[in-house]
Backbone as JSON Lines, residues from 0, in Angstrom:
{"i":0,"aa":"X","n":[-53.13,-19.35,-3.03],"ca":[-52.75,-18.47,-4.12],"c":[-54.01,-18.1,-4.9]}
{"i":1,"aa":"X","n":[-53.95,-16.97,-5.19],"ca":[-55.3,-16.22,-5.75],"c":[-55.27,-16.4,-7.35]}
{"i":2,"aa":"X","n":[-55.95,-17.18,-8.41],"ca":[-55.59,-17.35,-10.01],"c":[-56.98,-16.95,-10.56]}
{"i":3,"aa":"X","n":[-57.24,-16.59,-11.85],"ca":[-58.09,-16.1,-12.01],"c":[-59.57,-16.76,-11.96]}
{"i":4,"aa":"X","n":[-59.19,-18.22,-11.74],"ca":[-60.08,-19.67,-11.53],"c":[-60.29,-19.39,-10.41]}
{"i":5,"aa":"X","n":[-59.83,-18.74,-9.52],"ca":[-60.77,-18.88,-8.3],"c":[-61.3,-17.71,-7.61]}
{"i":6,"aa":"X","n":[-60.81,-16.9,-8.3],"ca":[-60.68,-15.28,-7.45],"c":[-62.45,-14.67,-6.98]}
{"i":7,"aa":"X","n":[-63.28,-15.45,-7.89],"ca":[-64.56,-15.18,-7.42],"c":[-64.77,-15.98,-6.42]}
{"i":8,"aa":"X","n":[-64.46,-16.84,-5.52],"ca":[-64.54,-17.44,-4.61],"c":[-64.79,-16.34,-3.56]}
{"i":9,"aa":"X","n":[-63.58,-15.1,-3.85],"ca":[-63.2,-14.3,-2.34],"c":[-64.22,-13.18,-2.44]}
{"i":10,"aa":"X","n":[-64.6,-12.65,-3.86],"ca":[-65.61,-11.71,-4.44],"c":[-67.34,-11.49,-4.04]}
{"i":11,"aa":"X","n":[-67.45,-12.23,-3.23],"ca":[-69.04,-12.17,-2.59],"c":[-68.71,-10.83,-1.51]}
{"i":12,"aa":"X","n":[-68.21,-11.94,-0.42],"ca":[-67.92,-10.56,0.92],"c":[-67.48,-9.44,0.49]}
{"i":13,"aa":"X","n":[-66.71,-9.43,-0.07],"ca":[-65.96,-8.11,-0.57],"c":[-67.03,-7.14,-1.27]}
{"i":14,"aa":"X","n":[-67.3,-7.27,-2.36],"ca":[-68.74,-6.77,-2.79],"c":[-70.22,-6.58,-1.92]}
{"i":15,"aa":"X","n":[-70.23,-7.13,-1.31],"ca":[-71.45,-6.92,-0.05],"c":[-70.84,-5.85,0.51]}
{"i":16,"aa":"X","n":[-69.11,-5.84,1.42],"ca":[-69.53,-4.62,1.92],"c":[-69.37,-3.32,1.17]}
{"i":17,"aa":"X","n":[-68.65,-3.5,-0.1],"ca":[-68.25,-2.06,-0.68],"c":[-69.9,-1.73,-0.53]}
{"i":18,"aa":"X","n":[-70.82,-2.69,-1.46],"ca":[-71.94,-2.0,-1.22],"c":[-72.62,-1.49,-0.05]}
{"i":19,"aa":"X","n":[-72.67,-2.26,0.79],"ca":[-72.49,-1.56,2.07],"c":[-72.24,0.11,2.4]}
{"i":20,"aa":"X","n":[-71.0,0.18,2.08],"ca":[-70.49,1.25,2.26],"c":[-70.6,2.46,1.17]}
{"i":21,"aa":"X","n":[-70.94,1.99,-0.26],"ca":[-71.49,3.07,-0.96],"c":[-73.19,3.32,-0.5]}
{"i":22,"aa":"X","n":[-73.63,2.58,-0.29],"ca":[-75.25,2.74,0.01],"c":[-74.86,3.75,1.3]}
{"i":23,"aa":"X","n":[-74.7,3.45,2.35],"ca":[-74.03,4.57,3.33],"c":[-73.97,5.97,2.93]}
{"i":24,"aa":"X","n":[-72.74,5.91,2.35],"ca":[-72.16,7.13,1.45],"c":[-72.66,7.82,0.6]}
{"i":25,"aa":"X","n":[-73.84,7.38,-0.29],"ca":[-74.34,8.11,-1.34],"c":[-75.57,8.1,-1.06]}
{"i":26,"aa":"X","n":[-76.36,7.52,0.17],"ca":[-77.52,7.75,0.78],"c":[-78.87,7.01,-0.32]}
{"i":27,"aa":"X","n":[-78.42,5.38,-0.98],"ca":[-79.08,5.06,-1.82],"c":[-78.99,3.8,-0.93]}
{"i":28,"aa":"X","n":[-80.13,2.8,-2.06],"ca":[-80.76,1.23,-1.44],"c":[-79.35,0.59,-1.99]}
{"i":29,"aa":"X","n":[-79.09,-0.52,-1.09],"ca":[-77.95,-1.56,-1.14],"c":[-77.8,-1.92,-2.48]}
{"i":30,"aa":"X","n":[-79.62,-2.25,-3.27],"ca":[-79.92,-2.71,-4.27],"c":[-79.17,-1.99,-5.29]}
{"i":31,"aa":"X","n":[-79.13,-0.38,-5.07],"ca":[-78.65,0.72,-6.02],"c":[-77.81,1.01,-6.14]}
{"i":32,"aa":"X","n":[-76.7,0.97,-4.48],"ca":[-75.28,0.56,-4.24],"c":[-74.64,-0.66,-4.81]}
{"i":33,"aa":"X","n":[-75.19,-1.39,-5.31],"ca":[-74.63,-3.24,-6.0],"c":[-74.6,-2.4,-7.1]}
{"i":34,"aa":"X","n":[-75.89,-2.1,-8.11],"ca":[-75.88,-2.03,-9.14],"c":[-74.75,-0.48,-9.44]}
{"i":35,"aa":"X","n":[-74.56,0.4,-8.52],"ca":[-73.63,1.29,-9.19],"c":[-72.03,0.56,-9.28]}
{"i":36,"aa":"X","n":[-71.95,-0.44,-8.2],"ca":[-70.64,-0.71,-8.04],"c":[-70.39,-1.69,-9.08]}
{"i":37,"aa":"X","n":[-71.95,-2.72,-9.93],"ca":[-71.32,-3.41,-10.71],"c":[-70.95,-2.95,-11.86]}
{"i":38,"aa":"X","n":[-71.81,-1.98,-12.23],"ca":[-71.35,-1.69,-13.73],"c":[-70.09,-0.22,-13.55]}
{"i":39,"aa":"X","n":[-69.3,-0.22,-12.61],"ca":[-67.99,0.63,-12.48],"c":[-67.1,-0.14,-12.95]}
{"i":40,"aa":"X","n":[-66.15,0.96,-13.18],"ca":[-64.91,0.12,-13.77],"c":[-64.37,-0.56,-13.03]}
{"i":41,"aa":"X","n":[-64.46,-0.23,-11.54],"ca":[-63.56,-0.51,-10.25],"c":[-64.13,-2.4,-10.52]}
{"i":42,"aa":"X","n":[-65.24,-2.4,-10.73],"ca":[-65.7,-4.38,-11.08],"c":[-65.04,-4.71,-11.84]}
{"i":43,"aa":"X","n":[-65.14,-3.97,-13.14],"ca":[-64.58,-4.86,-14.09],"c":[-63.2,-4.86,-13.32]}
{"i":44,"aa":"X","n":[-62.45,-4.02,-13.11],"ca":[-60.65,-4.29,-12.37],"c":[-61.18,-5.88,-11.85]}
{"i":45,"aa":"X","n":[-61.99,-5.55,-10.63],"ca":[-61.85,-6.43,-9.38],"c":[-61.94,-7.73,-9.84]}
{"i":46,"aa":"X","n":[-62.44,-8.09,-10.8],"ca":[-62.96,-9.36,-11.07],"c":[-61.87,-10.19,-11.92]}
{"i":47,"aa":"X","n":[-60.7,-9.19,-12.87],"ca":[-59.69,-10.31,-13.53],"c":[-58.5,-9.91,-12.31]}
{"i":48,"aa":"X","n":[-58.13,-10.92,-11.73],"ca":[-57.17,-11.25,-11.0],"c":[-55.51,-10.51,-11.66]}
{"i":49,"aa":"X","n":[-55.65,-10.28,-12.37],"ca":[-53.92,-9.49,-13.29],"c":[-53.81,-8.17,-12.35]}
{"i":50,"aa":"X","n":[-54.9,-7.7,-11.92],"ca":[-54.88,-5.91,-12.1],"c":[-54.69,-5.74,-10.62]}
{"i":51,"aa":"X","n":[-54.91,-7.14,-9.62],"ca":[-54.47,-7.08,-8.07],"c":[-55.47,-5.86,-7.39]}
{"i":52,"aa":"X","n":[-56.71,-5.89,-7.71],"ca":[-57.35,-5.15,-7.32],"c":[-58.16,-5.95,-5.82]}
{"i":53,"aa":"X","n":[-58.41,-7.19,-6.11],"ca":[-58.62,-8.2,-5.27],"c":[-58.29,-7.9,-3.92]}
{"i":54,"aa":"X","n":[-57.1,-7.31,-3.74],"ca":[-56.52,-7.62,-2.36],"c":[-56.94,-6.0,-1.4]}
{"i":55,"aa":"X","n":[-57.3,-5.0,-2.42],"ca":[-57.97,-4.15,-1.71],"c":[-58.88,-4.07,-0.88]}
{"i":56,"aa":"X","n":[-59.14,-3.45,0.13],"ca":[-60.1,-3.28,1.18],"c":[-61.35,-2.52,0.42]}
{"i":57,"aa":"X","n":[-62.37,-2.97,0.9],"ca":[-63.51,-2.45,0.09],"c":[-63.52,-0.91,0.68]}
{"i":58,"aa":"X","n":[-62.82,-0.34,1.91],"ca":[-63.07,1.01,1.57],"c":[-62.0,1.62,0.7]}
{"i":59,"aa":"X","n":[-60.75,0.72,0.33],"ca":[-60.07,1.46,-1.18],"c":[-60.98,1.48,-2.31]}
{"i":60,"aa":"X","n":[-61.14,0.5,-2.61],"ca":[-62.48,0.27,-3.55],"c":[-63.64,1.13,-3.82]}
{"i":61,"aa":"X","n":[-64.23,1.8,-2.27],"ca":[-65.3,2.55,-2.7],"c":[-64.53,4.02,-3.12]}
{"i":62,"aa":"X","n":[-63.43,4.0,-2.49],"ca":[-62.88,5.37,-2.98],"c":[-62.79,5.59,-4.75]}
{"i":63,"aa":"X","n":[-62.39,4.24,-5.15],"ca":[-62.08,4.58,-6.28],"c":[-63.06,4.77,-7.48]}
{"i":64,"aa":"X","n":[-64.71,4.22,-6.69],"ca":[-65.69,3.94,-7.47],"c":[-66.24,5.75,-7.72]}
């Protein structure tokens, strides 16, 4: 069960590939892809467990970034 005590547990992989996949997509460094995806709102969602953003696939995620 996913609680807000642990939900960064699952939050590494997941974040590697969105970045991944925005660096791809917007033709920038991974480094530049992390930093756009952290300070989006789509992080702040992902990170409190209430908003069930968690269970998205990082290419929902980059859509929404």
């Amino acid at each position: 069960m996913i609680t807000q005590a642990n939900i960064r547990s699952i939050l590494p992989g997941k974040i590697a590939n969105v970045a991944a996949l925005l660096s791809e997509r917007k033709g920038v460094s991974r480094m530049e892809a992390l930093r756009m995806f952290y300070f989006s709102d789509v992080y702040t969602k992902l990170e409190r467990e209430e908003t069930k953003y968690w269970w998205q696939s990082p290419e929902q995620l980059v859509r929404l970034v």
